[in-house]
Amino acid sequence: GVVRMTISLTVILIEATGNLTYGFPIMVVLMVAKWVGDYFNEGLYDIHIQLSGVPLLAWEPPPLSATTYASEVMSYPVVTLNPIQKVGDVMEILKSTTHNGFPVVDFPMESTYNNRTFGKLRGLILRSELIVMLQHKVFSELYGEWEGKLDMQLFRAAYPRYPDISQIHVSTQEREYTMDLRAVMNRTPSTVLHSTPLPQMFRQFRALGLRHLLVVNDEGEVVGMVSRKDLARHRVVLHGGSMARATVHVTEQVE
């Protein structure tokens, strides 16, 4: 009833007693204990996960979440990049943030969505991809040096221990160069409309193993981003047979 272990605890007790005839009564007792415990609260392990703030998603979307939409869950403002970005700007963004992915957008335009837009979506580029480009000097002005070498093997060679941005050296002159992100970025990232309900986004994360989901408005402009942490904050609290929606703390130390 405390840890909600049923099958595994049944096997442990049968192994300890060495008598299969105890299997059925042990299973009945454990199931009743689980049902009684579920009536009052969640299991001990689930409570510890919430207290630690680990962004662990459940198997199913939280109940009572059908009326929660992407515009309420998403994080904003979003740090974005342009298809052709100055090297110095990329270095500063990577040093000042810990984000794993950056939307690539055109220059911001007027938006009908509450005047909160970050430009027309063109793609998504990962932090690791930007670091590899900086490490190998994949700059537009040095095209002759890396022509024909930009392929998947270049990025796989550094996986899974990509260098930290503090280990990348760029000269003052190179900081004025530009990077063409269109050759590397993902041109078709996973996106949802700002009116998408939370259960639909939850199932996308679970089914596709996503790390982040871009939120766009009706004009295809980026207005926010949903991460696993954003979804993990919205949970349902059980107490005395009743349930209620709650927003829990999620630690920023877990990536």
PDB file of N, CA, C and O in Angstrom, residues 220-248:
ATOM      1  N   GLY A 220       1.649  30.652 -38.827  1.00  0.00           N
ATOM      2  CA  GLY A 220       2.897  29.911 -38.850  1.00  0.00           C
ATOM      3  C   GLY A 220       4.056  30.632 -38.186  1.00  0.00           C
ATOM      4  O   GLY A 220       5.219  30.317 -38.445  1.00  0.00           O
ATOM      5  N   GLU A 221       3.768  31.585 -37.304  1.00  0.00           N
ATOM      6  CA  GLU A 221       4.799  32.327 -36.582  1.00  0.00           C
ATOM      7  C   GLU A 221       5.010  31.705 -35.210  1.00  0.00           C
ATOM      8  O   GLU A 221       4.051  31.300 -34.542  1.00  0.00           O
ATOM      9  N   VAL A 222       6.241  31.634 -34.774  1.00  0.00           N
ATOM     10  CA  VAL A 222       6.575  31.044 -33.487  1.00  0.00           C
ATOM     11  C   VAL A 222       6.108  31.966 -32.362  1.00  0.00           C
ATOM     12  O   VAL A 222       6.451  33.151 -32.332  1.00  0.00           O
ATOM     13  N   VAL A 223       5.334  31.411 -31.430  1.00  0.00           N
ATOM     14  CA  VAL A 223       4.867  32.195 -30.279  1.00  0.00           C
ATOM     15  C   VAL A 223       5.325  31.594 -28.955  1.00  0.00           C
ATOM     16  O   VAL A 223       5.170  32.216 -27.907  1.00  0.00           O
ATOM     17  N   GLY A 224       5.890  30.386 -28.982  1.00  0.00           N
ATOM     18  CA  GLY A 224       6.344  29.764 -27.743  1.00  0.00           C
ATOM     19  C   GLY A 224       6.920  28.392 -28.003  1.00  0.00           C
ATOM     20  O   GLY A 224       7.006  27.931 -29.144  1.00  0.00           O
ATOM     21  N   MET A 225       7.334  27.744 -26.937  1.00  0.00           N
ATOM     22  CA  MET A 225       7.897  26.397 -27.020  1.00  0.00           C
ATOM     23  C   MET A 225       7.477  25.603 -25.792  1.00  0.00           C
ATOM     24  O   MET A 225       7.479  26.130 -24.674  1.00  0.00           O
ATOM     25  N   VAL A 226       7.112  24.348 -26.008  1.00  0.00           N
ATOM     26  CA  VAL A 226       6.725  23.443 -24.926  1.00  0.00           C
ATOM     27  C   VAL A 226       7.808  22.392 -24.765  1.00  0.00           C
ATOM     28  O   VAL A 226       8.204  21.744 -25.737  1.00  0.00           O
ATOM     29  N   SER A 227       8.305  22.234 -23.550  1.00  0.00           N
ATOM     30  CA  SER A 227       9.297  21.214 -23.247  1.00  0.00           C
ATOM     31  C   SER A 227       8.685  20.162 -22.331  1.00  0.00           C
ATOM     32  O   SER A 227       7.550  20.305 -21.851  1.00  0.00           O
ATOM     33  N   ARG A 228       9.445  19.121 -22.069  1.00  0.00           N
ATOM     34  CA  ARG A 228       8.977  18.072 -21.168  1.00  0.00           C
ATOM     35  C   ARG A 228       8.708  18.631 -19.762  1.00  0.00           C
ATOM     36  O   ARG A 228       7.794  18.200 -19.068  1.00  0.00           O
ATOM     37  N   LYS A 229       9.504  19.611 -19.363  1.00  0.00           N
ATOM     38  CA  LYS A 229       9.314  20.227 -18.048  1.00  0.00           C
ATOM     39  C   LYS A 229       7.979  20.957 -17.966  1.00  0.00           C
ATOM     40  O   LYS A 229       7.305  20.933 -16.934  1.00  0.00           O
ATOM     41  N   ASP A 230       7.593  21.623 -19.058  1.00  0.00           N
ATOM     42  CA  ASP A 230       6.334  22.365 -19.057  1.00  0.00           C
ATOM     43  C   ASP A 230       5.143  21.428 -18.863  1.00  0.00           C
ATOM     44  O   ASP A 230       4.180  21.772 -18.167  1.00  0.00           O
ATOM     45  N   LEU A 231       5.194  20.240 -19.486  1.00  0.00           N
ATOM     46  CA  LEU A 231       4.101  19.280 -19.330  1.00  0.00           C
ATOM     47  C   LEU A 231       4.127  18.637 -17.955  1.00  0.00           C
ATOM     48  O   LEU A 231       3.078  18.361 -17.373  1.00  0.00           O
ATOM     49  N   ALA A 232       5.336  18.375 -17.430  1.00  0.00           N
ATOM     50  CA  ALA A 232       5.444  17.707 -16.128  1.00  0.00           C
ATOM     51  C   ALA A 232       4.934  18.586 -14.996  1.00  0.00           C
ATOM     52  O   ALA A 232       4.606  18.072 -13.916  1.00  0.00           O
ATOM     53  N   ARG A 233       4.870  19.902 -15.213  1.00  0.00           N
ATOM     54  CA  ARG A 233       4.388  20.800 -14.154  1.00  0.00           C
ATOM     55  C   ARG A 233       2.900  20.624 -13.892  1.00  0.00           C
ATOM     56  O   ARG A 233       2.415  20.923 -12.802  1.00  0.00           O
ATOM     57  N   HIS A 234       2.167  20.159 -14.894  1.00  0.00           N
ATOM     58  CA  HIS A 234       0.709  20.054 -14.768  1.00  0.00           C
ATOM     59  C   HIS A 234       0.348  18.621 -14.377  1.00  0.00           C
ATOM     60  O   HIS A 234       0.447  17.703 -15.178  1.00  0.00           O
ATOM     61  N   ARG A 235      -0.094  18.459 -13.137  1.00  0.00           N
ATOM     62  CA  ARG A 235      -0.437  17.138 -12.623  1.00  0.00           C
ATOM     63  C   ARG A 235      -1.756  17.204 -11.868  1.00  0.00           C
ATOM     64  O   ARG A 235      -2.282  18.281 -11.591  1.00  0.00           O
ATOM     65  N   VAL A 236      -2.241  16.011 -11.548  1.00  0.00           N
ATOM     66  CA  VAL A 236      -3.482  15.899 -10.777  1.00  0.00           C
ATOM     67  C   VAL A 236      -3.148  15.336  -9.407  1.00  0.00           C
ATOM     68  O   VAL A 236      -2.430  14.336  -9.290  1.00  0.00           O
ATOM     69  N   VAL A 237      -3.634  15.987  -8.378  1.00  0.00           N
ATOM     70  CA  VAL A 237      -3.393  15.571  -7.003  1.00  0.00           C
ATOM     71  C   VAL A 237      -4.600  14.785  -6.502  1.00  0.00           C
ATOM     72  O   VAL A 237      -5.739  15.248  -6.605  1.00  0.00           O
ATOM     73  N   LEU A 238      -4.349  13.567  -5.976  1.00  0.00           N
ATOM     74  CA  LEU A 238      -5.403  12.711  -5.442  1.00  0.00           C
ATOM     75  C   LEU A 238      -5.407  12.810  -3.921  1.00  0.00           C
ATOM     76  O   LEU A 238      -4.359  12.734  -3.279  1.00  0.00           O
ATOM     77  N   HIS A 239      -6.610  12.950  -3.349  1.00  0.00           N
ATOM     78  CA  HIS A 239      -6.709  13.002  -1.892  1.00  0.00           C
ATOM     79  C   HIS A 239      -8.139  12.659  -1.478  1.00  0.00           C
ATOM     80  O   HIS A 239      -9.100  13.328  -1.887  1.00  0.00           O
ATOM     81  N   GLY A 240      -8.263  11.610  -0.689  1.00  0.00           N
ATOM     82  CA  GLY A 240      -9.571  11.230  -0.172  1.00  0.00           C
ATOM     83  C   GLY A 240     -10.584  10.895  -1.241  1.00  0.00           C
ATOM     84  O   GLY A 240     -11.766  11.193  -1.092  1.00  0.00           O
ATOM     85  N   GLY A 241     -10.147  10.270  -2.327  1.00  0.00           N
ATOM     86  CA  GLY A 241     -11.058   9.889  -3.392  1.00  0.00           C
ATOM     87  C   GLY A 241     -11.398  10.992  -4.356  1.00  0.00           C
ATOM     88  O   GLY A 241     -12.139  10.767  -5.317  1.00  0.00           O
ATOM     89  N   SER A 242     -10.901  12.193  -4.149  1.00  0.00           N
ATOM     90  CA  SER A 242     -11.145  13.314  -5.067  1.00  0.00           C
ATOM     91  C   SER A 242      -9.846  13.705  -5.747  1.00  0.00           C
ATOM     92  O   SER A 242      -8.746  13.376  -5.287  1.00  0.00           O
ATOM     93  N   MET A 243      -9.966  14.393  -6.867  1.00  0.00           N
ATOM     94  CA  MET A 243      -8.792  14.825  -7.609  1.00  0.00           C
ATOM     95  C   MET A 243      -8.923  16.295  -7.977  1.00  0.00           C
ATOM     96  O   MET A 243     -10.032  16.811  -8.138  1.00  0.00           O
ATOM     97  N   ALA A 244      -7.780  16.947  -8.098  1.00  0.00           N
ATOM     98  CA  ALA A 244      -7.756  18.364  -8.440  1.00  0.00           C
ATOM     99  C   ALA A 244      -6.494  18.652  -9.232  1.00  0.00           C
ATOM    100  O   ALA A 244      -5.453  18.007  -9.050  1.00  0.00           O
ATOM    101  N   ARG A 245      -6.576  19.619 -10.143  1.00  0.00           N
ATOM    102  CA  ARG A 245      -5.418  20.023 -10.932  1.00  0.00           C
ATOM    103  C   ARG A 245      -4.470  20.846 -10.069  1.00  0.00           C
ATOM    104  O   ARG A 245      -4.885  21.628  -9.226  1.00  0.00           O
ATOM    105  N   ALA A 246      -3.170  20.644 -10.323  1.00  0.00           N
ATOM    106  CA  ALA A 246      -2.164  21.377  -9.556  1.00  0.00           C
ATOM    107  C   ALA A 246      -0.939  21.599 -10.434  1.00  0.00           C
ATOM    108  O   ALA A 246      -0.663  20.820 -11.361  1.00  0.00           O
ATOM    109  N   THR A 247      -0.210  22.661 -10.148  1.00  0.00           N
ATOM    110  CA  THR A 247       1.047  22.948 -10.834  1.00  0.00           C
ATOM    111  C   THR A 247       2.181  22.720  -9.844  1.00  0.00           C
ATOM    112  O   THR A 247       2.240  23.384  -8.809  1.00  0.00           O
ATOM    113  N   VAL A 248       3.051  21.781 -10.158  1.00  0.00           N
ATOM    114  CA  VAL A 248       4.120  21.409  -9.245  1.00  0.00           C
ATOM    115  C   VAL A 248       5.436  21.994  -9.715  1.00  0.00           C
ATOM    116  O   VAL A 248       5.603  22.373 -10.874  1.00  0.00           O
TER     117      VAL A 248
END
